[in-house]
Amino acid sequence: MTDLEKTFNDADPFAETPVNVPAEPYAETPVEIIPAAPAETPADIYAGSQVELPPLPEQVRTEPDTQTVAAAVQTFDQAAVTAESVEDYKEHIRQLKREYRKTKKAEKRARQNAAVVKSKPRIGLTVFISILSTLLCMALICALLLYFPTKESSLFATLLKKYNASNTGYSRTQPSGTHVGDDEIAPGSQITINVDGEGNTTVAYAKAVPSVVAIMTVQVSGAAWENPTETGLSQGAGVVVSEDGEILTNFHVIDSIVDRSTGAIGKNYKVYVYFDSSLVEPYEVVSLLGYDEDFDLALIKVDRTGLTPIEFADSDKLSIGEKVIAIGSPGGIEFMNSVCDGVISGLKRSIVSSSSDIVLYDMIQMTAPINPGNSGGAVVNSEGKLVGISVIKVVAENYENMSFAISSNTASRIIDSFRKYGKYVKPVLGVTIDTRYDWKAAKDNNWSQGAYVEDVSAGSSADEAGVKKQDIICAIEGIEVLDFATLRTELLKFAPGDTITLRVYRPSDDKFYDLKVTLKAS
């Protein structure tokens, strides 16, 4: 390769040989094609930036002829022209480099502009969605304000009212003029206020308290003409159950003054009933209508009419967790008509009395803190209806918030018996139950669970119906019987003379039988 070609190639950044550069798509005008290198010239014409002439013959060195000199001059001129062409070529290469950089910059700007143009629709869509969301939220708020225009009927006020109701127990709406809600009420008209299941303690108390009394027993000492003295013995509470003076209380409240031989209040003893917490004008009990030690209930009567009897609720419909209120005289009659509340924590409990070995059935367990003096008082629901009679004596001293009440349904049946027989006449089957038979024994023998009949009394209701020894009573009137306690609880819901259906399992033949039994009195 000649020195001239090497010079050309050093000036060309693209290839060892000249390259034809295509026109760039972003150039405004087509890019000129790189010119070919100048024609090959004699060697060493660029050496040292000086031109060396060809050597002259020896014979003409001293005096060169005119022709030779002219040829040399022409050769020098051609070399000069060639040198100028090389400089132009280098300048053109530099110009192409500048154009190439401009083209790349223009291409980059074009890509950036294209990206900006492409992103503009997305930005616009985002802005549109944001504006639309804001408008929808504003429209929803306006709709709520239009739908609930007043403070009283606004959504917030409704929630606040519910919150207040849950804390106070009820909510009260003040009538505007003669209107209550959507109804027009004439002046002087009587209206009924319905209280929901979470009703107000105040309302329930106000309804029940006129039917709750305080009771005190006294012993009379000295002759009638000597201004006898009275010594207090026991105090408790009671519930009015009739307009003409019938009052239900716990038997243990009057136990110490009852003459067992006559079934009446003993001589030299009195029972006073207080209808007002002022403790003035007590009424003396005139008769003992009946009592039952097993169920710790007694029915007494005072000579007074126009009383407000308490309203009974169906205790079979109670639910665990339901609110109850106990009204009585905790600590004595000076605290008459005190109130405490709690919830039902158990149903159909069977417990042993703390004063005897008697088992009480169908008891209500509750958290209302019953204290001495509450005995015989009312346990009412949130509507002020009687669900039970407080029984403080069965509560162990080592337990807190654990008290019991005789269910209202049991009390109602016993009251009816007191009025009819002067005592509680219980229905009996005439069977002896083996209380050792339980679910484990039933499982081990692959028998039905229930009350295992150990013996049947001759001539009893069960005997006449066909009940046999070793039968297992599984149900009464369709209600499942699991053990002796369940059997007794369900049996006591009936009265002597009632006909019931017993379902029994007979292991001897592995069959079930439905037997009709007419109950007899105890």
Short mmCIF file of C-alpha atoms in Angstrom, two decimals:
data_model
loop_
_atom_site.label_atom_id
_atom_site.label_comp_id
_atom_site.label_asym_id
_atom_site.label_seq_id
_atom_site.Cartn_x
_atom_site.Cartn_y
_atom_site.Cartn_z
CA MET A 1 0.00 0.00 0.00
CA THR A 2 1.41 3.39 -0.96
CA ASP A 3 1.86 6.22 1.49
CA LEU A 4 -0.90 8.16 -0.25
CA GLU A 5 -3.41 5.27 0.17
CA LYS A 6 -2.42 4.92 3.81
CA THR A 7 -3.09 8.57 4.31
CA PHE A 8 -6.51 8.21 2.75
CA ASN A 9 -7.44 5.21 4.84
CA ASP A 10 -6.35 6.92 8.07
CA ALA A 11 -8.70 9.73 7.27
CA ASP A 12 -11.65 7.33 6.63
CA PRO A 13 -13.28 6.13 9.95
CA PHE A 14 -15.64 3.65 8.32
CA ALA A 15 -13.58 1.17 6.30
CA GLU A 16 -10.21 0.27 4.82
CA THR A 17 -11.69 1.08 1.44
CA PRO A 18 -14.01 3.97 0.68
CA VAL A 19 -17.69 3.30 1.67
CA ASN A 20 -20.75 4.69 0.03
CA VAL A 21 -22.90 6.09 2.91
CA PRO A 22 -26.65 5.76 2.29
CA ALA A 23 -28.87 8.72 2.75
CA GLU A 24 -30.15 9.01 6.36
CA PRO A 25 -33.93 8.98 6.82
CA TYR A 26 -33.87 12.00 9.11
CA ALA A 27 -31.57 14.21 6.97
CA GLU A 28 -33.30 17.01 5.15
CA THR A 29 -31.09 16.49 2.09
CA PRO A 30 -29.39 13.33 0.85
CA VAL A 31 -25.90 12.76 2.17
CA GLU A 32 -23.23 12.96 -0.53
CA ILE A 33 -21.39 9.80 -1.39
CA ILE A 34 -17.81 9.77 -0.11
CA PRO A 35 -15.59 10.52 -3.08
CA ALA A 36 -13.08 8.00 -4.20
CA ALA A 37 -9.48 8.53 -3.23
CA PRO A 38 -7.33 10.50 -5.70
CA ALA A 39 -5.47 8.60 -8.34
CA GLU A 40 -2.26 6.99 -7.28
CA THR A 41 0.67 9.38 -7.44
CA PRO A 42 4.39 8.78 -7.54
CA ALA A 43 5.92 7.56 -4.33
CA ASP A 44 7.32 9.91 -1.67
CA ILE A 45 5.66 13.03 -3.00
CA TYR A 46 4.46 13.85 0.59
CA ALA A 47 7.61 12.91 2.40
CA GLY A 48 8.64 15.65 4.82
CA SER A 49 6.10 17.91 3.16
CA GLN A 50 8.78 18.39 0.43
CA VAL A 51 8.77 17.11 -3.12
CA GLU A 52 11.83 15.24 -4.33
CA LEU A 53 12.48 15.56 -8.01
CA PRO A 54 13.69 12.56 -9.95
CA PRO A 55 17.44 12.36 -10.29
CA LEU A 56 18.95 13.89 -13.38
CA PRO A 57 21.33 12.07 -15.59
CA GLU A 58 24.96 12.62 -14.88
CA GLN A 59 25.48 14.40 -18.11
CA VAL A 60 22.86 17.00 -17.40
CA ARG A 61 23.39 17.60 -13.72
CA THR A 62 25.55 20.49 -14.29
CA GLU A 63 23.42 22.12 -16.89
CA PRO A 64 19.93 20.73 -17.08
CA ASP A 65 18.16 21.19 -20.32
CA THR A 66 14.97 23.16 -20.62
CA GLN A 67 12.74 20.11 -21.35
CA THR A 68 13.85 18.30 -18.26
CA VAL A 69 13.26 21.33 -16.10
CA ALA A 70 9.78 21.79 -17.56
CA ALA A 71 8.89 18.16 -16.86
CA ALA A 72 10.04 18.51 -13.30
CA VAL A 73 8.02 21.68 -12.82
CA GLN A 74 4.91 19.96 -14.21
CA THR A 75 5.40 17.03 -11.86
CA PHE A 76 5.66 19.41 -8.90
CA ASP A 77 2.50 21.21 -9.90
CA GLN A 78 0.61 17.92 -10.12
CA ALA A 79 1.85 16.96 -6.65
CA ALA A 80 0.62 20.27 -5.24
CA VAL A 81 -2.79 19.76 -6.79
CA THR A 82 -2.89 16.26 -5.35
CA ALA A 83 -2.02 17.60 -1.87
CA GLU A 84 -4.87 20.09 -2.09
CA SER A 85 -7.25 17.24 -3.03
CA VAL A 86 -6.19 15.23 0.03
CA GLU A 87 -6.90 18.16 2.33
CA ASP A 88 -10.32 18.57 0.74
CA TYR A 89 -10.96 14.85 1.26
CA LYS A 90 -10.04 15.06 4.95
CA GLU A 91 -12.27 18.10 5.42
CA HIS A 92 -15.13 16.28 3.73
CA ILE A 93 -14.70 13.32 6.10
CA ARG A 94 -14.86 15.68 9.07
CA GLN A 95 -18.00 17.22 7.61
CA LEU A 96 -19.57 13.76 7.26
CA LYS A 97 -18.79 13.03 10.92
CA ARG A 98 -20.49 16.26 11.95
CA GLU A 99 -23.52 15.42 9.81
CA TYR A 100 -23.63 11.91 11.30
CA ARG A 101 -23.67 13.29 14.86
CA LYS A 102 -26.39 15.76 13.91
CA THR A 103 -28.38 12.91 12.38
CA LYS A 104 -28.09 10.80 15.55
CA LYS A 105 -29.16 13.74 17.71
CA ALA A 106 -32.11 14.38 15.44
CA GLU A 107 -33.05 10.69 15.63
CA LYS A 108 -32.90 10.78 19.46
CA ARG A 109 -35.06 13.90 19.59
CA ALA A 110 -37.53 12.23 17.23
CA ARG A 111 -37.78 9.18 19.51
CA GLN A 112 -38.30 11.39 22.57
CA ASN A 113 -40.98 13.41 20.81
CA ALA A 114 -42.72 10.21 19.75
CA ALA A 115 -42.69 8.93 23.35
CA VAL A 116 -44.14 12.21 24.62
CA VAL A 117 -46.86 12.13 22.00
CA LYS A 118 -47.68 8.50 22.91
CA SER A 119 -47.88 9.24 26.67
CA LYS A 120 -50.19 12.22 26.30
CA PRO A 121 -53.36 10.06 25.89
CA ARG A 122 -52.49 8.12 29.10
CA ILE A 123 -52.05 11.32 31.07
CA GLY A 124 -55.31 12.60 29.74
CA LEU A 125 -57.11 9.37 30.66
CA THR A 126 -55.70 9.47 34.21
CA VAL A 127 -56.81 13.05 34.67
CA PHE A 128 -60.25 12.17 33.30
CA ILE A 129 -60.67 9.23 35.71
CA SER A 130 -59.61 11.38 38.67
CA ILE A 131 -62.10 14.09 37.80
CA LEU A 132 -64.86 11.54 37.25
CA SER A 133 -64.19 9.86 40.63
CA THR A 134 -64.33 13.21 42.40
CA LEU A 135 -67.63 14.05 40.74
CA LEU A 136 -69.12 10.67 41.68
CA CYS A 137 -68.10 11.09 45.34
CA MET A 138 -69.63 14.55 45.44
CA ALA A 139 -72.81 13.22 43.86
CA LEU A 140 -73.04 10.42 46.45
CA ILE A 141 -72.60 12.87 49.33
CA CYS A 142 -75.26 15.14 47.89
CA ALA A 143 -77.62 12.17 47.50
CA LEU A 144 -77.15 11.16 51.13
CA LEU A 145 -77.77 14.70 52.29
CA LEU A 146 -80.92 14.89 50.19
CA TYR A 147 -82.17 11.49 51.39
CA PHE A 148 -81.50 12.30 55.06
CA PRO A 149 -82.20 16.00 55.16
CA THR A 150 -82.63 16.54 58.90
CA LYS A 151 -80.52 15.99 61.94
CA GLU A 152 -83.11 13.73 63.55
CA SER A 153 -83.37 11.40 60.59
CA SER A 154 -79.83 11.55 59.32
CA LEU A 155 -77.73 8.43 59.12
CA PHE A 156 -75.33 9.74 61.72
CA ALA A 157 -78.17 10.60 64.08
CA THR A 158 -79.63 7.14 63.64
CA LEU A 159 -76.31 5.49 64.53
CA LEU A 160 -75.91 7.82 67.49
CA LYS A 161 -79.44 7.02 68.63
CA LYS A 162 -78.72 3.29 68.47
CA TYR A 163 -75.54 3.80 70.46
CA ASN A 164 -77.40 5.76 73.12
CA ALA A 165 -80.14 3.14 73.19
CA SER A 166 -77.58 0.38 73.81
CA ASN A 167 -76.23 2.32 76.78
CA THR A 168 -79.49 3.60 78.27
CA GLY A 169 -81.56 0.59 77.27
CA TYR A 170 -84.15 2.45 75.24
CA SER A 171 -84.67 5.46 73.02
CA ARG A 172 -87.45 7.97 73.37
CA THR A 173 -89.02 10.04 70.61
CA GLN A 174 -90.63 13.28 71.68
CA PRO A 175 -93.96 13.87 69.93
CA SER A 176 -94.44 17.03 67.96
CA GLY A 177 -97.83 18.50 68.81
CA THR A 178 -100.41 15.72 68.60
CA HIS A 179 -98.32 13.51 66.33
CA VAL A 180 -96.14 10.59 67.35
CA GLY A 181 -94.22 9.38 64.35
CA ASP A 182 -96.72 9.01 61.52
CA ASP A 183 -99.72 8.61 63.84
CA GLU A 184 -101.95 11.37 65.11
CA ILE A 185 -102.78 11.04 68.80
CA ALA A 186 -105.79 12.78 70.26
CA PRO A 187 -105.23 14.68 73.53
CA GLY A 188 -105.89 12.47 76.55
CA SER A 189 -105.52 9.22 74.60
CA GLN A 190 -103.69 6.32 76.22
CA ILE A 191 -100.78 4.89 74.28
CA THR A 192 -98.72 1.74 74.70
CA ILE A 193 -94.94 1.97 74.71
CA ASN A 194 -93.32 -1.14 73.28
CA VAL A 195 -89.90 -1.92 74.68
CA ASP A 196 -87.58 -4.20 72.72
CA GLY A 197 -85.59 -7.14 74.09
CA GLU A 198 -82.81 -4.83 75.23
CA GLY A 199 -85.28 -2.56 77.00
CA ASN A 200 -84.52 -0.03 79.67
CA THR A 201 -83.94 -1.15 83.26
CA THR A 202 -85.80 1.93 84.42
CA VAL A 203 -88.89 1.05 82.39
CA ALA A 204 -88.85 -2.59 83.54
CA TYR A 205 -88.38 -1.54 87.15
CA ALA A 206 -91.19 1.01 86.98
CA LYS A 207 -93.56 -1.62 85.63
CA ALA A 208 -92.68 -4.37 88.13
CA VAL A 209 -91.98 -2.51 91.37
CA PRO A 210 -95.66 -1.90 92.33
CA SER A 211 -95.99 -5.70 92.52
CA VAL A 212 -92.96 -6.27 94.79
CA VAL A 213 -93.31 -6.06 98.58
CA ALA A 214 -91.13 -6.34 101.68
CA ILE A 215 -91.88 -8.98 104.32
CA MET A 216 -90.92 -9.17 107.99
CA THR A 217 -91.77 -11.84 110.57
CA VAL A 218 -91.98 -11.01 114.27
CA GLN A 219 -92.48 -12.79 117.56
CA VAL A 220 -95.00 -11.31 119.98
CA SER A 221 -94.11 -11.37 123.69
CA GLY A 222 -96.26 -10.52 126.69
CA ALA A 223 -99.98 -10.50 127.38
CA ALA A 224 -102.33 -8.52 125.24
CA TRP A 225 -103.26 -6.19 128.13
CA GLU A 226 -99.60 -5.53 128.95
CA ASN A 227 -98.72 -3.78 125.66
CA PRO A 228 -96.84 -6.78 124.18
CA THR A 229 -93.51 -6.31 122.37
CA GLU A 230 -92.64 -7.56 118.90
CA THR A 231 -89.20 -8.89 118.04
CA GLY A 232 -88.16 -9.15 114.42
CA LEU A 233 -87.10 -12.59 113.22
CA SER A 234 -86.60 -12.63 109.47
CA GLN A 235 -86.96 -10.33 106.50
CA GLY A 236 -87.38 -10.87 102.81
CA ALA A 237 -89.40 -9.93 99.77
CA GLY A 238 -92.51 -11.13 97.98
CA VAL A 239 -94.49 -10.73 94.77
CA VAL A 240 -98.15 -9.76 94.43
CA VAL A 241 -99.96 -12.40 92.33
CA SER A 242 -103.59 -11.30 92.69
CA GLU A 243 -105.59 -8.11 93.11
CA ASP A 244 -107.11 -9.29 96.40
CA GLY A 245 -103.92 -9.68 98.43
CA GLU A 246 -102.21 -12.96 97.45
CA ILE A 247 -98.42 -12.74 97.78
CA LEU A 248 -95.84 -15.35 96.75
CA THR A 249 -92.57 -15.59 98.67
CA ASN A 250 -89.89 -18.11 99.66
CA PHE A 251 -90.93 -20.57 102.33
CA HIS A 252 -87.68 -20.08 104.23
CA VAL A 253 -88.66 -16.42 104.83
CA ILE A 254 -91.57 -17.56 107.05
CA ASP A 255 -90.30 -21.03 107.95
CA SER A 256 -89.56 -20.17 111.60
CA ILE A 257 -93.15 -19.08 112.36
CA VAL A 258 -95.09 -21.91 110.63
CA ASP A 259 -96.84 -24.49 112.79
CA ARG A 260 -96.22 -27.76 110.93
CA SER A 261 -99.09 -29.48 112.73
CA THR A 262 -101.71 -27.04 111.49
CA GLY A 263 -100.02 -25.71 108.37
CA ALA A 264 -100.73 -22.18 109.57
CA ILE A 265 -98.82 -19.30 111.14
CA GLY A 266 -97.97 -20.20 114.72
CA LYS A 267 -99.41 -18.59 117.80
CA ASN A 268 -97.54 -15.52 119.05
CA TYR A 269 -96.11 -14.87 115.57
CA LYS A 270 -97.00 -12.33 112.93
CA VAL A 271 -96.05 -11.56 109.35
CA TYR A 272 -96.09 -7.95 108.09
CA VAL A 273 -96.17 -6.91 104.46
CA TYR A 274 -94.94 -3.46 103.32
CA PHE A 275 -96.20 -2.08 100.03
CA ASP A 276 -94.24 1.16 100.13
CA SER A 277 -90.60 1.93 100.80
CA SER A 278 -91.67 4.50 103.38
CA LEU A 279 -92.40 1.45 105.58
CA VAL A 280 -95.60 2.93 106.96
CA GLU A 281 -98.94 1.18 107.32
CA PRO A 282 -97.80 -2.43 106.97
CA TYR A 283 -100.46 -5.05 106.38
CA GLU A 284 -100.60 -8.13 108.56
CA VAL A 285 -100.85 -11.52 106.88
CA VAL A 286 -104.21 -13.05 107.63
CA SER A 287 -103.67 -16.55 106.25
CA LEU A 288 -101.12 -18.98 104.85
CA LEU A 289 -102.71 -20.44 101.72
CA GLY A 290 -100.06 -23.08 101.12
CA TYR A 291 -96.36 -23.86 101.13
CA ASP A 292 -93.91 -26.41 99.75
CA GLU A 293 -90.56 -26.99 101.37
CA ASP A 294 -89.14 -28.87 98.37
CA PHE A 295 -89.62 -25.89 96.07
CA ASP A 296 -89.17 -23.26 98.81
CA LEU A 297 -92.40 -21.42 97.98
CA ALA A 298 -95.25 -20.13 100.14
CA LEU A 299 -98.46 -18.26 99.32
CA ILE A 300 -99.69 -15.76 101.93
CA LYS A 301 -102.65 -13.38 101.95
CA VAL A 302 -103.30 -9.91 103.34
CA ASP A 303 -106.61 -8.15 103.76
CA ARG A 304 -106.22 -5.65 100.93
CA THR A 305 -107.72 -5.28 97.46
CA GLY A 306 -106.95 -3.25 94.37
CA LEU A 307 -103.37 -4.46 94.20
CA THR A 308 -101.34 -4.72 90.99
CA PRO A 309 -100.44 -8.37 90.32
CA ILE A 310 -97.21 -8.99 88.47
CA GLU A 311 -97.38 -10.21 84.89
CA PHE A 312 -95.89 -13.68 84.28
CA ALA A 313 -93.56 -14.45 81.36
CA ASP A 314 -93.06 -17.89 79.81
CA SER A 315 -89.79 -19.05 81.38
CA ASP A 316 -89.51 -21.88 78.83
CA LYS A 317 -88.75 -19.21 76.22
CA LEU A 318 -85.81 -17.69 78.07
CA SER A 319 -82.39 -17.61 76.44
CA ILE A 320 -78.93 -17.74 77.95
CA GLY A 321 -77.45 -14.25 77.89
CA GLU A 322 -80.85 -12.56 78.20
CA LYS A 323 -80.93 -9.58 80.53
CA VAL A 324 -82.81 -9.92 83.85
CA ILE A 325 -83.52 -7.58 86.77
CA ALA A 326 -83.85 -8.60 90.42
CA ILE A 327 -85.99 -6.48 92.77
CA GLY A 328 -86.04 -7.06 96.52
CA SER A 329 -84.86 -5.91 99.93
CA PRO A 330 -81.14 -6.73 100.14
CA GLY A 331 -79.90 -6.23 103.68
CA GLY A 332 -83.40 -5.79 105.12
CA ILE A 333 -86.68 -3.96 104.60
CA GLU A 334 -84.99 -0.55 104.97
CA PHE A 335 -83.54 -1.24 101.51
CA MET A 336 -86.90 -2.25 100.10
CA ASN A 337 -87.32 -2.30 96.31
CA SER A 338 -83.60 -2.19 95.55
CA VAL A 339 -82.76 -3.27 92.03
CA CYS A 340 -79.81 -5.07 90.43
CA ASP A 341 -79.38 -6.57 87.01
CA GLY A 342 -77.51 -9.36 85.28
CA VAL A 343 -77.93 -11.96 82.59
CA ILE A 344 -79.19 -15.51 82.48
CA SER A 345 -76.17 -17.81 82.60
CA GLY A 346 -77.92 -21.19 82.77
CA LEU A 347 -81.33 -22.86 82.41
CA LYS A 348 -83.00 -25.99 83.81
CA ARG A 349 -80.42 -26.34 86.57
CA SER A 350 -80.83 -28.93 89.32
CA ILE A 351 -79.26 -27.82 92.61
CA VAL A 352 -79.21 -28.95 96.23
CA SER A 353 -80.57 -26.54 98.82
CA SER A 354 -77.93 -25.23 101.22
CA SER A 355 -80.28 -25.72 104.18
CA SER A 356 -81.27 -29.30 103.39
CA ASP A 357 -80.63 -32.19 101.07
CA ILE A 358 -83.63 -31.29 98.92
CA VAL A 359 -82.93 -31.03 95.19
CA LEU A 360 -84.52 -28.11 93.38
CA TYR A 361 -85.32 -28.61 89.71
CA ASP A 362 -85.83 -26.38 86.69
CA MET A 363 -83.83 -23.53 88.24
CA ILE A 364 -82.63 -20.41 86.44
CA GLN A 365 -78.97 -19.50 86.94
CA MET A 366 -78.12 -15.81 86.63
CA THR A 367 -75.42 -13.24 87.32
CA ALA A 368 -77.64 -10.72 89.13
CA PRO A 369 -76.00 -10.24 92.57
CA ILE A 370 -78.68 -11.54 94.96
CA ASN A 371 -78.15 -10.68 98.64
CA PRO A 372 -79.91 -11.63 101.90
CA GLY A 373 -83.29 -9.92 101.84
CA ASN A 374 -83.79 -10.56 98.12
CA SER A 375 -85.30 -13.96 98.92
CA GLY A 376 -88.80 -14.20 97.49
CA GLY A 377 -88.30 -11.11 95.34
CA ALA A 378 -89.06 -10.78 91.67
CA VAL A 379 -86.72 -11.57 88.80
CA VAL A 380 -88.10 -9.86 85.71
CA ASN A 381 -87.07 -9.53 82.09
CA SER A 382 -86.50 -6.26 80.26
CA GLU A 383 -90.25 -5.90 79.76
CA GLY A 384 -90.93 -6.04 83.49
CA LYS A 385 -92.52 -9.52 83.35
CA LEU A 386 -91.80 -12.15 85.99
CA VAL A 387 -89.40 -14.90 84.90
CA GLY A 388 -88.44 -16.20 88.34
CA ILE A 389 -88.50 -15.95 92.14
CA SER A 390 -85.15 -15.26 93.82
CA VAL A 391 -83.77 -18.08 96.00
CA ILE A 392 -80.74 -16.80 97.91
CA LYS A 393 -80.31 -19.75 100.24
CA VAL A 394 -78.99 -22.08 97.53
CA VAL A 395 -76.05 -19.84 96.69
CA ALA A 396 -72.66 -20.97 97.95
CA GLU A 397 -70.71 -18.30 99.82
CA ASN A 398 -67.51 -18.90 97.86
CA TYR A 399 -69.03 -18.01 94.50
CA GLU A 400 -69.48 -14.60 92.94
CA ASN A 401 -72.19 -13.59 90.47
CA MET A 402 -73.86 -16.98 90.72
CA SER A 403 -77.44 -16.95 91.94
CA PHE A 404 -80.59 -18.90 91.21
CA ALA A 405 -84.30 -18.36 90.79
CA ILE A 406 -87.33 -20.64 90.64
CA SER A 407 -88.74 -20.40 87.11
CA SER A 408 -92.00 -18.52 86.64
CA ASN A 409 -93.66 -21.52 84.98
CA THR A 410 -92.87 -23.72 87.98
CA ALA A 411 -94.10 -21.01 90.35
CA SER A 412 -97.33 -20.63 88.38
CA ARG A 413 -98.14 -24.36 88.60
CA ILE A 414 -97.41 -24.41 92.32
CA ILE A 415 -99.62 -21.34 92.93
CA ASP A 416 -102.51 -23.08 91.17
CA SER A 417 -102.00 -26.13 93.40
CA PHE A 418 -101.86 -23.96 96.55
CA ARG A 419 -105.16 -22.37 95.61
CA LYS A 420 -106.80 -25.70 94.83
CA TYR A 421 -105.36 -28.05 97.44
CA GLY A 422 -103.69 -25.81 100.03
CA LYS A 423 -100.41 -27.51 99.19
CA TYR A 424 -98.38 -28.52 96.17
CA VAL A 425 -99.83 -31.77 94.87
CA LYS A 426 -97.24 -33.27 92.55
CA PRO A 427 -97.91 -35.70 89.71
CA VAL A 428 -96.24 -39.08 90.18
CA LEU A 429 -95.42 -42.01 87.90
CA GLY A 430 -94.85 -44.60 90.61
CA VAL A 431 -91.39 -45.71 89.51
CA THR A 432 -88.00 -45.90 91.20
CA ILE A 433 -85.13 -44.62 89.06
CA ASP A 434 -81.54 -45.87 89.31
CA THR A 435 -79.54 -42.63 89.10
CA ARG A 436 -76.29 -44.53 88.44
CA TYR A 437 -77.39 -45.21 84.87
CA ASP A 438 -75.80 -42.58 82.66
CA TRP A 439 -74.51 -42.07 79.13
CA LYS A 440 -71.47 -44.27 79.74
CA ALA A 441 -73.60 -47.20 80.92
CA ALA A 442 -75.85 -46.71 77.91
CA LYS A 443 -72.86 -46.75 75.57
CA ASP A 444 -71.26 -49.79 77.20
CA ASN A 445 -74.49 -51.81 76.88
CA ASN A 446 -75.49 -50.33 73.52
CA TRP A 447 -78.79 -49.19 75.05
CA SER A 448 -80.72 -45.98 74.74
CA GLN A 449 -79.89 -43.13 77.09
CA GLY A 450 -82.58 -42.08 79.57
CA ALA A 451 -83.97 -42.80 83.05
CA TYR A 452 -83.45 -46.45 84.05
CA VAL A 453 -86.50 -47.95 85.85
CA GLU A 454 -85.29 -49.98 88.81
CA ASP A 455 -88.76 -50.76 90.17
CA VAL A 456 -92.46 -50.08 89.45
CA SER A 457 -94.99 -49.58 92.27
CA ALA A 458 -98.02 -51.84 92.01
CA GLY A 459 -101.16 -49.97 91.00
CA SER A 460 -99.25 -46.81 90.07
CA SER A 461 -99.73 -44.76 86.93
CA ALA A 462 -96.68 -46.38 85.33
CA ASP A 463 -97.82 -49.88 86.31
CA GLU A 464 -101.26 -49.37 84.79
CA ALA A 465 -99.67 -48.02 81.58
CA GLY A 466 -97.43 -51.09 81.15
CA VAL A 467 -94.06 -49.75 82.26
CA LYS A 468 -91.80 -52.61 83.42
CA LYS A 469 -88.68 -52.99 85.51
CA GLN A 470 -85.46 -52.38 83.54
CA ASP A 471 -87.30 -50.21 81.03
CA ILE A 472 -85.54 -46.99 80.07
CA ILE A 473 -87.75 -43.87 79.81
CA CYS A 474 -86.41 -41.95 76.79
CA ALA A 475 -88.98 -39.17 76.31
CA ILE A 476 -92.07 -37.46 77.77
CA GLU A 477 -94.47 -35.94 75.27
CA GLY A 478 -91.69 -35.92 72.67
CA ILE A 479 -89.19 -34.16 74.97
CA GLU A 480 -85.95 -36.15 75.31
CA VAL A 481 -85.17 -37.56 78.74
CA LEU A 482 -81.46 -37.99 79.49
CA ASP A 483 -81.50 -38.83 83.20
CA PHE A 484 -83.57 -38.68 86.38
CA ALA A 485 -83.27 -34.87 86.66
CA THR A 486 -84.64 -34.39 83.16
CA LEU A 487 -87.47 -36.85 83.86
CA ARG A 488 -88.51 -35.03 87.03
CA THR A 489 -88.27 -31.58 85.45
CA GLU A 490 -90.48 -32.57 82.53
CA LEU A 491 -92.91 -34.54 84.73
CA LEU A 492 -93.52 -31.57 87.04
CA LYS A 493 -94.79 -29.55 84.09
CA PHE A 494 -98.00 -31.56 84.30
CA ALA A 495 -100.74 -31.88 86.91
CA PRO A 496 -102.47 -34.90 88.42
CA GLY A 497 -105.09 -36.21 86.01
CA ASP A 498 -103.13 -35.25 82.87
CA THR A 499 -102.54 -38.00 80.30
CA ILE A 500 -99.07 -38.05 78.78
CA THR A 501 -97.13 -40.25 76.36
CA LEU A 502 -93.99 -42.00 77.57
CA ARG A 503 -91.50 -43.45 75.11
CA VAL A 504 -89.59 -46.34 76.68
CA TYR A 505 -86.80 -48.60 75.49
CA ARG A 506 -86.98 -52.24 76.62
CA PRO A 507 -83.54 -53.91 76.57
CA SER A 508 -85.05 -57.40 76.94
CA ASP A 509 -86.41 -57.32 73.39
CA ASP A 510 -84.46 -54.32 72.08
CA LYS A 511 -87.63 -52.40 71.13
CA PHE A 512 -89.20 -48.99 71.77
CA TYR A 513 -92.76 -48.56 73.08
CA ASP A 514 -95.04 -45.51 73.30
CA LEU A 515 -97.22 -45.81 76.42
CA LYS A 516 -100.16 -43.62 77.49
CA VAL A 517 -99.96 -42.71 81.19
CA THR A 518 -102.61 -40.92 83.27
CA LEU A 519 -100.82 -39.19 86.13
CA LYS A 520 -101.93 -39.61 89.72
CA ALA A 521 -101.39 -37.26 92.64
CA SER A 522 -98.65 -37.67 95.18
#
